[in-house]
PDB file of C-alpha atoms in Angstrom:
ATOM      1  CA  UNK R1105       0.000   0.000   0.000  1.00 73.00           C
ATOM      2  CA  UNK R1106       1.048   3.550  -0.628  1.00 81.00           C
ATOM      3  CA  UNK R1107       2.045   5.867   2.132  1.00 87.00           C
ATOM      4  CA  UNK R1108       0.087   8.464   0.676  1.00 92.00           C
ATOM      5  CA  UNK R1109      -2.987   7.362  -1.957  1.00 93.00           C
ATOM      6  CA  UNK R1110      -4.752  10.130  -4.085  1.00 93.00           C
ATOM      7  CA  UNK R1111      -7.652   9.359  -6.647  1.00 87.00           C
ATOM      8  CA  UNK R1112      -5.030  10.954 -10.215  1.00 85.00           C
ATOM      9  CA  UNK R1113      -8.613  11.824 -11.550  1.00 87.00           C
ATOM     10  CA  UNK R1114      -8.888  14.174 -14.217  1.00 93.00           C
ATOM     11  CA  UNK R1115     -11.935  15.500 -12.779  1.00 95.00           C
ATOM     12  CA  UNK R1116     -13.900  17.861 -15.431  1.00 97.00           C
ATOM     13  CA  UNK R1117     -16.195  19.614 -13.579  1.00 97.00           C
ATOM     14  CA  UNK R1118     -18.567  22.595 -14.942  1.00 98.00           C
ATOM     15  CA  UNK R1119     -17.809  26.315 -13.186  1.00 98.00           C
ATOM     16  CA  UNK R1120     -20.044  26.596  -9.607  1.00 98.00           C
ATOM     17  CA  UNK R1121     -19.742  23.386  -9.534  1.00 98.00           C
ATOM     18  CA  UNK R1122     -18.787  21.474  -5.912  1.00 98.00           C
ATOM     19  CA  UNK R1123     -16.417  18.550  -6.035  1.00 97.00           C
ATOM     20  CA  UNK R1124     -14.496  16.941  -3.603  1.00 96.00           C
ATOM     21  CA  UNK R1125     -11.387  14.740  -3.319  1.00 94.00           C
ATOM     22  CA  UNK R1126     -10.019  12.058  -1.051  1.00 94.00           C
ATOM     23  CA  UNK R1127      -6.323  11.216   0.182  1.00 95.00           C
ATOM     24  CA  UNK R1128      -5.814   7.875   2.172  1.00 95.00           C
ATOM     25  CA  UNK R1129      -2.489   7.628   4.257  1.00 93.00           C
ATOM     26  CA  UNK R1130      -1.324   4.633   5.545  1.00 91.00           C
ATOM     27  CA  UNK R1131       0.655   5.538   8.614  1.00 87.00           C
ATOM     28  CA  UNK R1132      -1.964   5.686  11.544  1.00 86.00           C
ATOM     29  CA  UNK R1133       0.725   8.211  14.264  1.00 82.00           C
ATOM     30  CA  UNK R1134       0.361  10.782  11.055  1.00 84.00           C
ATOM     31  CA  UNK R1135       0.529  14.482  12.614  1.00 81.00           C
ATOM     32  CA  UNK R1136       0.338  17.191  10.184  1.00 86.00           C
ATOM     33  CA  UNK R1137      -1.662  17.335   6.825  1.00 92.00           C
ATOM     34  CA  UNK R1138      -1.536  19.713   3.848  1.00 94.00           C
ATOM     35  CA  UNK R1139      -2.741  20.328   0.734  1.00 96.00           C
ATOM     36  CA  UNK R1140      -1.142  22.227  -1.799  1.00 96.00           C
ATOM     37  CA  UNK R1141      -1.914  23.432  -5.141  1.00 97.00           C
ATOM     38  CA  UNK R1142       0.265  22.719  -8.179  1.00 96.00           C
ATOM     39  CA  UNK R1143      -0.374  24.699 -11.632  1.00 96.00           C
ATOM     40  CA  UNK R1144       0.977  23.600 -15.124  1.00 92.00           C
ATOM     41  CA  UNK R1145       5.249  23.756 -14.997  1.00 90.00           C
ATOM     42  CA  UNK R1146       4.858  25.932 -11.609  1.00 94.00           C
ATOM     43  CA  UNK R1147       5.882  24.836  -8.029  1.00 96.00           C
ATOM     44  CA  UNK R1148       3.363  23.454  -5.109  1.00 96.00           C
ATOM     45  CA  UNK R1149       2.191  26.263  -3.324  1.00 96.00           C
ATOM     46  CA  UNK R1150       0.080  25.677   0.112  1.00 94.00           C
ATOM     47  CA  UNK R1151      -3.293  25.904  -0.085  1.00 96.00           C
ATOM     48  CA  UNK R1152      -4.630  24.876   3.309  1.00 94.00           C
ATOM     49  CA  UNK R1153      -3.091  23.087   6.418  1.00 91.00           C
ATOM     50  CA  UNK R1154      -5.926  20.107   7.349  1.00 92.00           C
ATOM     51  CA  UNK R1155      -6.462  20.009  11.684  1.00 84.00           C
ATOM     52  CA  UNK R1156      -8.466  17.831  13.510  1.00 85.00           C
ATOM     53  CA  UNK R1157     -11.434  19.920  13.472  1.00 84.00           C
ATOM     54  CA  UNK R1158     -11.758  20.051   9.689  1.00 86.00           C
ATOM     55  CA  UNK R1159     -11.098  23.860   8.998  1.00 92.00           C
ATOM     56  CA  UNK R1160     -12.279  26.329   6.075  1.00 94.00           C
ATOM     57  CA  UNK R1161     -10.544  28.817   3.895  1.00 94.00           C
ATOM     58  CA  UNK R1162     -13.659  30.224   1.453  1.00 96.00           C
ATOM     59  CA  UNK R1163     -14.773  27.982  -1.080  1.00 98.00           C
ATOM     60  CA  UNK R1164     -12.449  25.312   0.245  1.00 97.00           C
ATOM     61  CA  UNK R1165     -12.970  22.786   3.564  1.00 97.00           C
ATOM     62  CA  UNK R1166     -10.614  20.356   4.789  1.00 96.00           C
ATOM     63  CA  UNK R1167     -11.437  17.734   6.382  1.00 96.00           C
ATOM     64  CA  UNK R1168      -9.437  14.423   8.193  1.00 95.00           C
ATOM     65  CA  UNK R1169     -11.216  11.491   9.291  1.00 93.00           C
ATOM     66  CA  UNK R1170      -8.006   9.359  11.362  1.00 92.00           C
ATOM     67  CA  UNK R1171     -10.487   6.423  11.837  1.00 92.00           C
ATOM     68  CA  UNK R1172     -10.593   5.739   8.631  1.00 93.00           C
ATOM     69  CA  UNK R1173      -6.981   7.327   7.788  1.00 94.00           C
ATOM     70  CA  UNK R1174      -8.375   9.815   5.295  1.00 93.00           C
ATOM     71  CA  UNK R1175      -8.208  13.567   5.129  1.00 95.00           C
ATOM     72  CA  UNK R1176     -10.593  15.313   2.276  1.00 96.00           C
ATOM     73  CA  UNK R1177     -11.027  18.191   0.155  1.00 97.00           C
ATOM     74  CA  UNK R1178     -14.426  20.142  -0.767  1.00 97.00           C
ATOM     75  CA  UNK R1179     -14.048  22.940  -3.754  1.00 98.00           C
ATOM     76  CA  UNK R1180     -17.171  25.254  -3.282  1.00 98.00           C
ATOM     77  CA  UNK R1181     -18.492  26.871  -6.600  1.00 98.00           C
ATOM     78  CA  UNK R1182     -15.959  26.076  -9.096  1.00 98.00           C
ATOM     79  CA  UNK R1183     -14.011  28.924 -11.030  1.00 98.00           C
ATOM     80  CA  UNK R1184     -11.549  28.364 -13.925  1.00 98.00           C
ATOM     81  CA  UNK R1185      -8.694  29.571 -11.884  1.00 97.00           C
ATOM     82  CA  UNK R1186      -9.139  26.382  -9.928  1.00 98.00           C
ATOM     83  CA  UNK R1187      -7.881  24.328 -12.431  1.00 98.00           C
ATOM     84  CA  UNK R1188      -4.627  22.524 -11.634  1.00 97.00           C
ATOM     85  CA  UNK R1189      -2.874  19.626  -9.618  1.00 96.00           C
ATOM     86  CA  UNK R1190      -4.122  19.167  -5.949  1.00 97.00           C
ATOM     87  CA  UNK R1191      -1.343  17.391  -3.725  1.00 96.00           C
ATOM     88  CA  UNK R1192      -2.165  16.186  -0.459  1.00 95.00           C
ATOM     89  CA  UNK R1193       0.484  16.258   2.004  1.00 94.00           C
ATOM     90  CA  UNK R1194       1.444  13.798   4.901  1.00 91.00           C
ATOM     91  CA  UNK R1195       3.791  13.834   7.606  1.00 84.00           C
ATOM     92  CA  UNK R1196       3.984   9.822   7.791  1.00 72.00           C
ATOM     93  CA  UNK R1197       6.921  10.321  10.915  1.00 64.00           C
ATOM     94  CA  UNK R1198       4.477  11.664  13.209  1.00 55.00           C
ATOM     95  CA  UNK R1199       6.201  13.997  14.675  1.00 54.00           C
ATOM     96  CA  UNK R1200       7.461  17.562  13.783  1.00 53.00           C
ATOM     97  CA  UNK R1201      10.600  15.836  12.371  1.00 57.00           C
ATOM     98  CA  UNK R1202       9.182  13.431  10.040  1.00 58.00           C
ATOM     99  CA  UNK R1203       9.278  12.824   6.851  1.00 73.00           C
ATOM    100  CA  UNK R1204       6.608  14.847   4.137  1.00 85.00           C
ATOM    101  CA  UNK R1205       5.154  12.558   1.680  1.00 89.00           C
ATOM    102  CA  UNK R1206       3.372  13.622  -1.058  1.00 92.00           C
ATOM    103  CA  UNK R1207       0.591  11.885  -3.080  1.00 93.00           C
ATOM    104  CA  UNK R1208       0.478  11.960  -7.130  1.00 92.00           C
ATOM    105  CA  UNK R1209      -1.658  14.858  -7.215  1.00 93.00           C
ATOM    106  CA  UNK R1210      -5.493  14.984  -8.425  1.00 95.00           C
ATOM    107  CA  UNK R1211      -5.638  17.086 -11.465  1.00 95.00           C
ATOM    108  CA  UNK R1212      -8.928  19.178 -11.749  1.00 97.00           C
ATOM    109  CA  UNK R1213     -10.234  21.193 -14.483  1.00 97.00           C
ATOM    110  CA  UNK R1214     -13.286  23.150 -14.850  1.00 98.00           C
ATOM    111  CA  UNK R1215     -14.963  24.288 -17.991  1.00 97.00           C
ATOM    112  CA  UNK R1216     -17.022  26.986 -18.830  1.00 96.00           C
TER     113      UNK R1216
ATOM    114  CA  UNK Q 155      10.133  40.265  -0.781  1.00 60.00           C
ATOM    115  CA  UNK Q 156      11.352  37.070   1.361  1.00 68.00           C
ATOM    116  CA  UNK Q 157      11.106  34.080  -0.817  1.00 93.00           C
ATOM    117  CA  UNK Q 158      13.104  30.806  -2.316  1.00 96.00           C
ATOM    118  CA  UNK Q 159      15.110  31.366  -6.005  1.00 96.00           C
ATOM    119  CA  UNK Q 160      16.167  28.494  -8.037  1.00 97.00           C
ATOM    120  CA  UNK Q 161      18.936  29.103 -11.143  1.00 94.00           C
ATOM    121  CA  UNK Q 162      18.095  28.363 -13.727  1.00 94.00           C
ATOM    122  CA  UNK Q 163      15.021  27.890 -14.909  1.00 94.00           C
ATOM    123  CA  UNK Q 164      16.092  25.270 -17.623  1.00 95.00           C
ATOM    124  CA  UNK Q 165      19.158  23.229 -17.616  1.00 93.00           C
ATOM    125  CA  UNK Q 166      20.476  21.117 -20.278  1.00 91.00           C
ATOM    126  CA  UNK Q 167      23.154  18.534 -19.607  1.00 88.00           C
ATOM    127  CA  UNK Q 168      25.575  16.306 -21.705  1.00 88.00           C
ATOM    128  CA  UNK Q 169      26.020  12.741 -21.437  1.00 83.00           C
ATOM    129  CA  UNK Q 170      28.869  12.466 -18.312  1.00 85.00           C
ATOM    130  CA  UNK Q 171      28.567  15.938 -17.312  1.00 90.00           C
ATOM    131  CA  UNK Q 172      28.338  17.372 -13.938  1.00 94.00           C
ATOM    132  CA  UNK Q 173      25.452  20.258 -13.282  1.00 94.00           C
ATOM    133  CA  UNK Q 174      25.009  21.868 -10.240  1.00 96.00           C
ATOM    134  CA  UNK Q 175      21.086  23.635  -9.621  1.00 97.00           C
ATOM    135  CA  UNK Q 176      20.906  26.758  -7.018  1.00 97.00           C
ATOM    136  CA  UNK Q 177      18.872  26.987  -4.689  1.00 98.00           C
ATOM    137  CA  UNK Q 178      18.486  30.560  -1.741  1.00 98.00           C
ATOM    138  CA  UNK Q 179      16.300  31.104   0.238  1.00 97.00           C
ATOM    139  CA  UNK Q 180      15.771  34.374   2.636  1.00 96.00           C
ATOM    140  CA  UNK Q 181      13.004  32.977   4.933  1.00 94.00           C
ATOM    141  CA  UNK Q 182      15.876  32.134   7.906  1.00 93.00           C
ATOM    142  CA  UNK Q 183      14.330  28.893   7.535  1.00 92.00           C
ATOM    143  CA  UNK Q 184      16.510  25.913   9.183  1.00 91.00           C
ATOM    144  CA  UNK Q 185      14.975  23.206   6.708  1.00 91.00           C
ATOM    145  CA  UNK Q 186      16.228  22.821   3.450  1.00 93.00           C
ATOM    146  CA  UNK Q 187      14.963  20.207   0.733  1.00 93.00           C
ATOM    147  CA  UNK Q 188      15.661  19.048  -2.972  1.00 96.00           C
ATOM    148  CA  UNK Q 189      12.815  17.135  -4.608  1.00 96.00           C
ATOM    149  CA  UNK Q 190      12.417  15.373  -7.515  1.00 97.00           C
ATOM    150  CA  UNK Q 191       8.875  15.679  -9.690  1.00 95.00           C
ATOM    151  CA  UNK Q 192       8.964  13.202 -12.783  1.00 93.00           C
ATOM    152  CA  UNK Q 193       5.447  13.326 -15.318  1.00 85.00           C
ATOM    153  CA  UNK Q 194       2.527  12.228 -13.348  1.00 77.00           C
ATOM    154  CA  UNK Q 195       3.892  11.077 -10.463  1.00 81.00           C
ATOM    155  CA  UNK Q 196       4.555  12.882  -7.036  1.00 86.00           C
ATOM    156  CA  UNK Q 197       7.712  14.897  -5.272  1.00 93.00           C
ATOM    157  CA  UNK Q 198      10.270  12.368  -4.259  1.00 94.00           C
ATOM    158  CA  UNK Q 199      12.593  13.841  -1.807  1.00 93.00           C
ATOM    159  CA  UNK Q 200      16.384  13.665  -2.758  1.00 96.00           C
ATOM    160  CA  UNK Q 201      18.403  15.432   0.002  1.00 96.00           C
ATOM    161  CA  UNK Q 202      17.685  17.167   3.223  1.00 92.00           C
ATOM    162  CA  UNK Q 203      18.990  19.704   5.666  1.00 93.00           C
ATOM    163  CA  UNK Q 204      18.179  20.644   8.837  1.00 89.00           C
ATOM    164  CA  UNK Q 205      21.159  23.273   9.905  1.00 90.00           C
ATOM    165  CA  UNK Q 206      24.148  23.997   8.557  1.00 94.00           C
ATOM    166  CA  UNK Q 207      26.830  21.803   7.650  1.00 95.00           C
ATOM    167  CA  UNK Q 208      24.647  18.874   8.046  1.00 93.00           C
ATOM    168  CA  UNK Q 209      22.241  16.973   5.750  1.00 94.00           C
ATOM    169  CA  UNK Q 210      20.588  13.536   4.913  1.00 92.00           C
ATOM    170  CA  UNK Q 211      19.706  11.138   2.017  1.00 94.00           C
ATOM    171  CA  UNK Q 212      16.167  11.101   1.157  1.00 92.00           C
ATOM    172  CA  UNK Q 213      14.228   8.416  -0.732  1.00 90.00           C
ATOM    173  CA  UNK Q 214      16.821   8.760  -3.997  1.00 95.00           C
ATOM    174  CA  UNK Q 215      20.165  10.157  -3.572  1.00 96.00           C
ATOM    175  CA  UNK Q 216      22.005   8.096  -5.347  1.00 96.00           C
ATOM    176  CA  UNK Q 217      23.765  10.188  -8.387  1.00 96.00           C
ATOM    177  CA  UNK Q 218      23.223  13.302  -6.227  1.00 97.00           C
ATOM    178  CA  UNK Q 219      25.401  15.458  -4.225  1.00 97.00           C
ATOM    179  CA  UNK Q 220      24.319  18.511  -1.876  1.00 98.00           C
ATOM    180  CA  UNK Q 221      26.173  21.306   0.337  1.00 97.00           C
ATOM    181  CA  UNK Q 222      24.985  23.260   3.064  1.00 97.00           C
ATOM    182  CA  UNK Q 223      27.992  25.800   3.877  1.00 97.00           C
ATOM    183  CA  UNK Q 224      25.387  28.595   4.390  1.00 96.00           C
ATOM    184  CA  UNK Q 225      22.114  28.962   6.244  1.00 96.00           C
ATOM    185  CA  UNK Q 226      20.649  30.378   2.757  1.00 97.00           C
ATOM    186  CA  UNK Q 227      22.124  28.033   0.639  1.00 98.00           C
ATOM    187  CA  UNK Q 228      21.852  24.155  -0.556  1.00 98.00           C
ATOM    188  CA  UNK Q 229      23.037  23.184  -4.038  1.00 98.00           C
ATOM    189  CA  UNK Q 230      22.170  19.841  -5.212  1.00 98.00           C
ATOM    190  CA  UNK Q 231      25.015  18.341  -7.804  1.00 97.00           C
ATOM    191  CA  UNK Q 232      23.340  16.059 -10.484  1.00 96.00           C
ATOM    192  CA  UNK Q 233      26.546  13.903 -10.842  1.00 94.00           C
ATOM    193  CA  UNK Q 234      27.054  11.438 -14.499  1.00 89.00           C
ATOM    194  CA  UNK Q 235      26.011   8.852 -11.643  1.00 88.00           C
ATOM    195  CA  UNK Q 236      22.433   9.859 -12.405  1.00 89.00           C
ATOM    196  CA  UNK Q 237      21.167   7.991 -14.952  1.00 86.00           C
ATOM    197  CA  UNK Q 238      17.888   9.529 -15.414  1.00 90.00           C
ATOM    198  CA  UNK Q 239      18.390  12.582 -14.625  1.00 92.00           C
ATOM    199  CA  UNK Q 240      15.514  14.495 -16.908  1.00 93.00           C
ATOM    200  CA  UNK Q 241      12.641  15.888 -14.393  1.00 95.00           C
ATOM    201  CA  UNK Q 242      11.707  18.794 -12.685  1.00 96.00           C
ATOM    202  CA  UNK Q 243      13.675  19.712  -9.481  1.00 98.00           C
ATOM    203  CA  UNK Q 244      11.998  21.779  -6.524  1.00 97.00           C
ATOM    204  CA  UNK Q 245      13.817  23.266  -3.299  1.00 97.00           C
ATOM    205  CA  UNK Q 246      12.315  23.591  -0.743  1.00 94.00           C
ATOM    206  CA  UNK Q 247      12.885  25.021   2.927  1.00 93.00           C
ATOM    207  CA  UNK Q 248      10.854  25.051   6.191  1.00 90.00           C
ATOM    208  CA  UNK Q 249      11.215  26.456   9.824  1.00 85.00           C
ATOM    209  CA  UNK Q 250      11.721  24.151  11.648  1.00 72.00           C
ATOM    210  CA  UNK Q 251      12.005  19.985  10.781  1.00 63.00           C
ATOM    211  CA  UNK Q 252      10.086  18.454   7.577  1.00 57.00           C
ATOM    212  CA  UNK Q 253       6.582  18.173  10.059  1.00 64.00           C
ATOM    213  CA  UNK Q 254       6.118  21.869   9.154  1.00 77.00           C
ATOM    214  CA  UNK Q 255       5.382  23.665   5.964  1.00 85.00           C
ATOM    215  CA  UNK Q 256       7.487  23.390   3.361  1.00 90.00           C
ATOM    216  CA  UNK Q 257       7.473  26.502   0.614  1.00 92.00           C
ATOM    217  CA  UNK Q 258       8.957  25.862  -2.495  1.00 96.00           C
ATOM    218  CA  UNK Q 259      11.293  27.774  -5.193  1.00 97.00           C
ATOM    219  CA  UNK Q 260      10.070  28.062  -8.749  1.00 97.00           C
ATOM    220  CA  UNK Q 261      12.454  24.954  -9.941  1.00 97.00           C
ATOM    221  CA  UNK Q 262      14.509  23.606 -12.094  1.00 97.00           C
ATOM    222  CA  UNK Q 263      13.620  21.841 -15.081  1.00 96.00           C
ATOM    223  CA  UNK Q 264      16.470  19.668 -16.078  1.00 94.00           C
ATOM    224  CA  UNK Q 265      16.749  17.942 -19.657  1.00 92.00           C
ATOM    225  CA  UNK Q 266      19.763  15.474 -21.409  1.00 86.00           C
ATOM    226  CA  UNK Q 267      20.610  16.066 -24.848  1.00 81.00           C
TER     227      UNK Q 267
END
């Protein structure tokens, strides 16, 4: 099993539309969770930290569920500029020393 | 504006050659990382550095060299080791250890003619 498992997608969603996306990790002492945002030939760049409480920035909600070893994604109203890569992030150490592993990105693009 | 540069932007390299890829940062982050991003897959971490003068193998080192003579500065070396060296290399750096956020540079996209 992967450390870090992401759904590759493409999902082709219309604009103001809501999708979501799952990440399953496989390392149950996990501490810290990310997701970042990856556009075409550009760097990650954080979108949201993910805490225990499930936490909102705008359109977008994270969520983690460490029962079931999954943290999630919601995308509120769709715009264009939301179309790119969508890594999610684990610390599998579990601890502030461990190791970041990244999944193999969901790539999203919404149409007009 | 406080951020993380990576020189240069493209990088071509001959069979048996050498490159080196730059990599500052002005944050006064600790953490310092060099990833590896191949097509569709996800970042595979190379090197890593905590604090100065000292640094660890990540998940693939082998064919790569890295420095860390400066707070601000970790160079990775792609060494004629590499055999696959074509990808797309981020830095990275964080405050503290590789638990906290990582923000990276631009990178580097490296090619072999």
């Amino acid at each position: 099993r992967k450390e870090v498992e992401q759904d590759p997608g493409p999902f082709n969603v219309p604009e103001g539309a809501t999708v979501a996306f799952n990440c399953t990790y496989s390392n149950s002492a996990s501490q810290s969770f990310f997701w970042y945002r990856q556009d075409c030939r550009k760097e990650p760049k954080l979108l949201m930290s993910v805490y225990s409480s499930g936490n909102e920035d705008g359109r977008f909600t994270a969520q983690l569920n460490r029962a079931s070893q999954y943290i999630s994604l919601l995308i509120r109203d769709s715009k264009l500029s939301d179309s790119a890569t969508y890594l999610c992030v684990v610390n599998v150490g579990g601890t502030s020393y461990g190791k970041l592993t990244f999944g193999q990105g969901t790539i999203l693009t919404v149409h007009p | 504006d406080g951020g993380i540069t990576q020189s240069p932007k493209y990088l071509f390299r001959k069979e048996g050659q050498n490159v080196t890829l730059s990599c500052e940062q002005n944050l006064n982050h600790d953490a310092m990382y060099w990833y590896r991003q191949d097509p569709g897959q996800g970042l595979r971490l190379i090197y890593y550095s905590q604090i100065v003068n000292d640094f660890q193998k990540g998940d693939i080192a082998e064919g790569y060299s890295v420095s860390r003579e400066k707070k601000e500065s970790f160079p990775l070396t792609v060494t004629s080791a590499q055999k696959n060296p074509t990808a797309f290399y981020l830095c990275a750096s964080s405050q503290a250890g590789q638990g906290e956020t990582q923000y990276f540079g631009p990178g580097t996209r490296l090619l072999v003619l």
